[in-house]
Short mmCIF file of C-alpha atoms in Angstrom, two decimals:
data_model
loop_
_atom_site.label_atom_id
_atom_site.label_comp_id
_atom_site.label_asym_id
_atom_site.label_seq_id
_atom_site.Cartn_x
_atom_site.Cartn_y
_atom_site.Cartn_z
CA UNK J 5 64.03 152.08 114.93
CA UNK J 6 61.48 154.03 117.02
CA UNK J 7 57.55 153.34 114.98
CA UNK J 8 55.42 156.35 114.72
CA UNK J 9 52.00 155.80 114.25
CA UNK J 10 50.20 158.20 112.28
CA UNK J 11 46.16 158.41 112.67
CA UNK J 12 44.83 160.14 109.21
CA UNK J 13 41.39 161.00 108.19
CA UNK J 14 41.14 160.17 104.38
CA UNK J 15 38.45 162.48 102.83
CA UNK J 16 37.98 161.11 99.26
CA UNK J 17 34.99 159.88 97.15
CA UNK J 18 36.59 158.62 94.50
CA UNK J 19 37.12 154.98 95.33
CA UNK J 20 40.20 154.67 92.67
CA UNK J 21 41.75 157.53 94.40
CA UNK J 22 40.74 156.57 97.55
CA UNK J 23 42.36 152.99 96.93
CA UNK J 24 45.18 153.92 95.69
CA UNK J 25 45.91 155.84 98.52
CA UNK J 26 45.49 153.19 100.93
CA UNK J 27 46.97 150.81 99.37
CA UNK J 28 50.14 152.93 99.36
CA UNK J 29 49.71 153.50 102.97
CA UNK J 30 49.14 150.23 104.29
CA UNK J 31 51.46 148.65 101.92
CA UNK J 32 54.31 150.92 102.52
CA UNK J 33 53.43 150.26 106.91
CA UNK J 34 54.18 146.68 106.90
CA UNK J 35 57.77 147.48 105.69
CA UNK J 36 58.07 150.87 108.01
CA UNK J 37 61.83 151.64 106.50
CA UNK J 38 60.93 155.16 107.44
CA UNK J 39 59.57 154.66 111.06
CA UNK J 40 56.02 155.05 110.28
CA UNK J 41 52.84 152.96 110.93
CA UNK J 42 49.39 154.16 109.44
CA UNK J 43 46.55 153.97 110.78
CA UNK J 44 43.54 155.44 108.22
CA UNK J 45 39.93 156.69 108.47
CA UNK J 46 38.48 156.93 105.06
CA UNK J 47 35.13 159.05 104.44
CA UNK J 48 33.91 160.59 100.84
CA UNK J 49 31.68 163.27 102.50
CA UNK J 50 32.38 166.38 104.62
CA UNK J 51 29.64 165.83 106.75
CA UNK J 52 30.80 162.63 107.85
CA UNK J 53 34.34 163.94 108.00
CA UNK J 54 33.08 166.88 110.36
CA UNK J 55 31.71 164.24 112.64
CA UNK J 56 34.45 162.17 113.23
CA UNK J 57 36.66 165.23 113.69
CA UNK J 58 34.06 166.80 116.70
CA UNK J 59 33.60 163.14 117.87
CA UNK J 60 37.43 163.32 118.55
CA UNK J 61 38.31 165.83 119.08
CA UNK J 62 39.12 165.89 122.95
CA UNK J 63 41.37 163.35 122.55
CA UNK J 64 43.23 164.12 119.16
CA UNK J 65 42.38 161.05 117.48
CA UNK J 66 43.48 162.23 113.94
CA UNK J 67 47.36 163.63 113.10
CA UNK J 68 46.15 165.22 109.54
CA UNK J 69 43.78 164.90 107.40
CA UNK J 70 44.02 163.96 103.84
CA UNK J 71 41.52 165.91 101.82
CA UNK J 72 39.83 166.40 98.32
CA UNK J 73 38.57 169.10 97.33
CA UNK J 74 35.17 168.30 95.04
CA UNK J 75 33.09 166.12 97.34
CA UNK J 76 29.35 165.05 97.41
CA UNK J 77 28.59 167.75 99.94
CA UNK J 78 30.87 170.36 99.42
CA UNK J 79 33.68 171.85 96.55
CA UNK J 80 36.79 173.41 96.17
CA UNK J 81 38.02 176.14 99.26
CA UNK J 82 35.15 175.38 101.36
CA UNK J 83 35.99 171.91 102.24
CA UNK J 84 39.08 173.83 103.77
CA UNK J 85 37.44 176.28 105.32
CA UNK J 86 35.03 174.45 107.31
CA UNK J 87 37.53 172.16 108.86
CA UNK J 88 39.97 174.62 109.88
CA UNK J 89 37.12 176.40 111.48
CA UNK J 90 36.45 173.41 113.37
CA UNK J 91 39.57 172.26 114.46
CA UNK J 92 42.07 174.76 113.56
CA UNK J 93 45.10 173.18 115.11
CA UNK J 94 44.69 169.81 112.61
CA UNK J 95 47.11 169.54 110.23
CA UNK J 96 45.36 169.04 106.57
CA UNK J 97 47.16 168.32 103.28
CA UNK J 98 44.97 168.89 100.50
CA UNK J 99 44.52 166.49 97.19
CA UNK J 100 44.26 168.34 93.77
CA UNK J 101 43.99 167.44 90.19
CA UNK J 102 46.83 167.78 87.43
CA UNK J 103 45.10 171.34 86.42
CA UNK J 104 44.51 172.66 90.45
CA UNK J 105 47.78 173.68 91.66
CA UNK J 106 46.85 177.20 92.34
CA UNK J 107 43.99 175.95 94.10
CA UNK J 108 46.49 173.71 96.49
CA UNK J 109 48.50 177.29 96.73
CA UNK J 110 45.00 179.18 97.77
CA UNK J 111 44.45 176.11 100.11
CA UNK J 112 47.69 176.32 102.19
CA UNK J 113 46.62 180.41 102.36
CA UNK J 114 43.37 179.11 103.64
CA UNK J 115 45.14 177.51 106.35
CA UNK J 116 46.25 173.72 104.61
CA UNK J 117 49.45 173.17 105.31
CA UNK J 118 50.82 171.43 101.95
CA UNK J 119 49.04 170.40 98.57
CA UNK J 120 49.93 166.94 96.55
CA UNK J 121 48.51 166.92 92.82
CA UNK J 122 46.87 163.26 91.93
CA UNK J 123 48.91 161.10 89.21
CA UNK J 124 52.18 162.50 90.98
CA UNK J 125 52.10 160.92 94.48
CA UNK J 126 54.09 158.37 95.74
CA UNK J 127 54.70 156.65 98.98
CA UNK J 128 57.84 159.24 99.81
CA UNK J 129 56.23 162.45 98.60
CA UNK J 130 52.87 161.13 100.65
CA UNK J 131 54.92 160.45 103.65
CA UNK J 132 57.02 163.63 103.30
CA UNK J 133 54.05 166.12 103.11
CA UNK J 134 52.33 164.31 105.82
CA UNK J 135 55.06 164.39 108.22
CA UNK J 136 55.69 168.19 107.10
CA UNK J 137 52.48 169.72 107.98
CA UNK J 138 51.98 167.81 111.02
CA UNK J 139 55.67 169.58 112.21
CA UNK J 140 54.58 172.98 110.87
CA UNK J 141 51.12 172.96 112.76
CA UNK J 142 52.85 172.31 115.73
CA UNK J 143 55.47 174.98 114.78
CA UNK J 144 52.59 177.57 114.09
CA UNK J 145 50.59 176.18 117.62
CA UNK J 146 53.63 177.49 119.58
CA UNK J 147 53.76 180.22 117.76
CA UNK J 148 50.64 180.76 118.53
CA UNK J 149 50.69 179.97 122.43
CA UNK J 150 53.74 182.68 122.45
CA UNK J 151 51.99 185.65 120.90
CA UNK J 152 48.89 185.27 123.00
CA UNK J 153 51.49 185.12 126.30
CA UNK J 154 52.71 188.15 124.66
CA UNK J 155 50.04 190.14 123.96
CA UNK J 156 48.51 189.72 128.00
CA UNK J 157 52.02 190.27 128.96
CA UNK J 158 51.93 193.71 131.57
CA UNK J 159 55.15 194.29 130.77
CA UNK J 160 55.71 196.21 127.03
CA UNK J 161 56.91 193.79 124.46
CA UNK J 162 57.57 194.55 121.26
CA UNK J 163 59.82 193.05 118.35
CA UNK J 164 61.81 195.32 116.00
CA UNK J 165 63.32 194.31 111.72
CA UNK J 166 66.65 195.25 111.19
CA UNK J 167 66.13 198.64 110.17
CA UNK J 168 64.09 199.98 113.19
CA UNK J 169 60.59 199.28 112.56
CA UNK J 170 58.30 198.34 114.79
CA UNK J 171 56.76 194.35 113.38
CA UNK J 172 55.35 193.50 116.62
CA UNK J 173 53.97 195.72 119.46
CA UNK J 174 51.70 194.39 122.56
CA UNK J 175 48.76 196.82 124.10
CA UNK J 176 50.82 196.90 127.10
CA UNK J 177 53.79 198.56 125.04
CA UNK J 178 51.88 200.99 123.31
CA UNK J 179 49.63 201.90 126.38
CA UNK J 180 53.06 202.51 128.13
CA UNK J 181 53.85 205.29 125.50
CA UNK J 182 50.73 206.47 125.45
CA UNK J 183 49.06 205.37 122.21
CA UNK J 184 45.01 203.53 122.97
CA UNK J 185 45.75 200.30 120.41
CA UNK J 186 48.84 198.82 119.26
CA UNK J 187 48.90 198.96 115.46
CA UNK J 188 48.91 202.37 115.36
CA UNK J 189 53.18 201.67 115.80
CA UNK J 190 53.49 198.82 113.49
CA UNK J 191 55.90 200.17 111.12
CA UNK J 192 56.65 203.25 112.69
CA UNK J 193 60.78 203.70 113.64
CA UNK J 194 61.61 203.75 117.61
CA UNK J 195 62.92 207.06 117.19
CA UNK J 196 59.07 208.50 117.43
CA UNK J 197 59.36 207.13 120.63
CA UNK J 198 62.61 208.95 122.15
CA UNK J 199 63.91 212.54 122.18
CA UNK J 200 67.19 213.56 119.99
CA UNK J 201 69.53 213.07 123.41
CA UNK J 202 68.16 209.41 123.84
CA UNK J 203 68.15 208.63 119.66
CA UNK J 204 71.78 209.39 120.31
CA UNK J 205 72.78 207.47 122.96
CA UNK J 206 70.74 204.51 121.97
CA UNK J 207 71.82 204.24 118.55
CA UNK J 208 75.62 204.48 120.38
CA UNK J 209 74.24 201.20 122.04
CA UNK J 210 72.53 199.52 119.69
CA UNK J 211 75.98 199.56 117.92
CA UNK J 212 78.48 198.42 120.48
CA UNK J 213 76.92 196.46 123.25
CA UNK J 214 73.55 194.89 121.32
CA UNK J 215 75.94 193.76 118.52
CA UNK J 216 78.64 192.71 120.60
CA UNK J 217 77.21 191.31 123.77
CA UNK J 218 73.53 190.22 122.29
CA UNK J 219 71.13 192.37 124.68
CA UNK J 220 71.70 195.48 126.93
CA UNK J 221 69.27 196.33 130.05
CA UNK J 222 69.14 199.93 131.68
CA UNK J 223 67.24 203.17 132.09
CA UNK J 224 66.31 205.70 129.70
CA UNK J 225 63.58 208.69 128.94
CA UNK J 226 61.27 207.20 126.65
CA UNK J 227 58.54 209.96 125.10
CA UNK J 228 54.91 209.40 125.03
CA UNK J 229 52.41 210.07 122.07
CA UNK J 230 51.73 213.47 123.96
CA UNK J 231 55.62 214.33 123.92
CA UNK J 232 55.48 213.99 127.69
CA UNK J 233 58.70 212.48 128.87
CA UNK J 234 58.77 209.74 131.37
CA UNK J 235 61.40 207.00 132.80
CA UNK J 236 61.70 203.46 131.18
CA UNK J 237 63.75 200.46 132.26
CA UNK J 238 64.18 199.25 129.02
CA UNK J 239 65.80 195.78 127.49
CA UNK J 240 67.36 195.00 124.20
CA UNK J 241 67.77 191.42 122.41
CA UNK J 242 69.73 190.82 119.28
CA UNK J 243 67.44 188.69 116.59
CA UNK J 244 69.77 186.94 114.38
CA UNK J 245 67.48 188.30 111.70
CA UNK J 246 69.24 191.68 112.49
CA UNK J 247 66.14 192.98 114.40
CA UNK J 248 65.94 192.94 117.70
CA UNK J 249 63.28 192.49 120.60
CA UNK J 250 62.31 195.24 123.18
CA UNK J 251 61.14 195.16 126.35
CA UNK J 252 59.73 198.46 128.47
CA UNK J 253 58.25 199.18 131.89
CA UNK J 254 57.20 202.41 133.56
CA UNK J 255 59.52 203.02 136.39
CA UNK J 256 58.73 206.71 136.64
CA UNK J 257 57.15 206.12 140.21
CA UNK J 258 60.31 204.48 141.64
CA UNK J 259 61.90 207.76 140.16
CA UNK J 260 60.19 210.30 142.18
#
C-alpha cells in the first residue's frame, strides 16, 4: 500500500479538543489501513497560524488546515476569511460546535471546503473530509488555471446550457461581436448573435451533426451588436450537460 503523508495545521485552543484530535491522528497513523501518515502543526491563535502559513508558503508545507472558529485572536467567519486571503489555494476544513452547522455551511461559502461538528468526529469522517477538500481545492485550482487561459485566450470562447444561453463568454468573444465587456451576453440566447438565415441553418446543425458527431467546425455570418454582418469560422462542442462550447474568430479579412 502506497503511504500518503498528510502535513495539517491544527488551529485549536482548546487543549481537550485539540487532544483529542491528535490523538486520533497519530493513533490512527501508526496503523495506516487507509494509506495515510499525519504529520500535525498545532497552534490556538490565528496570528501564529498566519505565520506559519506565510513562513511556508513557497514550499507548500501544509495540505489543509484544521480550523476553529472562536480563537484568542479572532471569532467565527473571520478566522476564514483571513486565511483564504492569504493563501487561497489551502484547503481548510472548519471545526464547529453541536449548535454551528450553519456557520460550517457559511464557512464552505466563505471559501472552506468542508465543516465537521465537535462530539461527532471520528477517525473515518476526519480522514474523509480531509482527503475531500484537499481533492476539491485542487479540482477548483484547475478550474481556476483554465478560466484565466480562457479569458486571455484571442480567440472567442464561450460556453453555452442546454437551452442556448450564454454561461460563459471571454472579452475576446464579445469584442468579436462587437459588445465592450463580456457580461453584457451572459444569459442572453445565441440567436442575438445571428440573422434568421443563419438561426436556421444552425439550429439544422446543432441537431444532426453536434448531437450525432459531438462538434462541427465551419463558416458562417455571425451579426455584431451594431447589426453589421461579418464572417466567422466558428466551432461547436457537445457538453454532456446538454450545453455546448463555442469557439469564434474573425475571418472577414481572409474573405475579401
Amino acid at each position: 500500500m502506497t503511504e500518503t503523508h498528510l502535513k495539517i495545521l491544527l488551529l485549536e485552543d482548546n487543549p481537550a479538543d485539540a487532544d483529542f484530535l491528535q490523538a486520533l491522528m497519530l493513533r490512527s497513523g501508526r496503523f495506516p489501513v487507509d494509506g495515510l501518515q499525519w504529520q500535525i502543526t498545532h497552534v490556538e491563535e490565528l496570528s501564529v497560524a498566519l505565520q506559519q502559513i506565510q513562513i511556508h508558503l513557497s514550499n507548500g508545507c501544509f495540505d489543509a488546515v484544521l480550523s476553529d472558529l472562536s480563537l484568542p485572536d479572532a471569532f467565527g467567519l473571520d478566522v476564514i476569511t483571513q486565511i483564504h486571503r492569504l493563501a487561497p489555494d489551502l484547503p481548510i476544513v472548519v471545526l464547529t460546535g453541536l449548535d454551528d452547522e450553519a456557520v460550517g455551511l457559511e464557512a464552505m461559502r466563505r471559501g472552506a471546503q468542508d465543516y465537521l461538528v465537535k462530539g461527532r468526529i471520528d477517525y473515518s469522517l476526519l480522514s474523509r473530509a480531509i482527503r475531500y477538500a484537499i481533492e476539491r481545492s485542487q479540482t477548483q485550482q484547475v478550474m481556476r488555471r483554465q478560466t484565466a487561459a480562457m479569458a486571455a485566450c484571442r480567440e472567442g470562447i464561450a460556453i453555452l446550457n442546454e437551452v442556448g444561453e450564454y454561461t460563459y463568454v471571454n472579452q475576446a468573444y464579445a469584442q468579436i461581436f462587437g459588445y465592450s465587456v463580456a457580461h453584457e451576453l451572459i444569459g442572453c440566447h445565441w440567436h442575438q448573435l445571428y440573422g434568421e438565415a443563419e438561426i436556421e441553418r444552425l439550429t439544422q446543425i446543432i441537431h444532426s451533426d453536434i448531437h450525432q458527431q459531438g462538434d462541427w467546425c465551419g463558416e458562417v455570418l455571425g451579426k455584431k451588436d451594431n447589426g453589421n454582418l461579418f464572417y466567422q469560422e466558428l466551432s461547436l462542442t457537445a457538453l454532456n450537460t446538454g450545453g455546448f462550447i463555442c469557439t469564434v474568430r474573425d475571418v472577414t479579412v481572409r474573405k475579401c
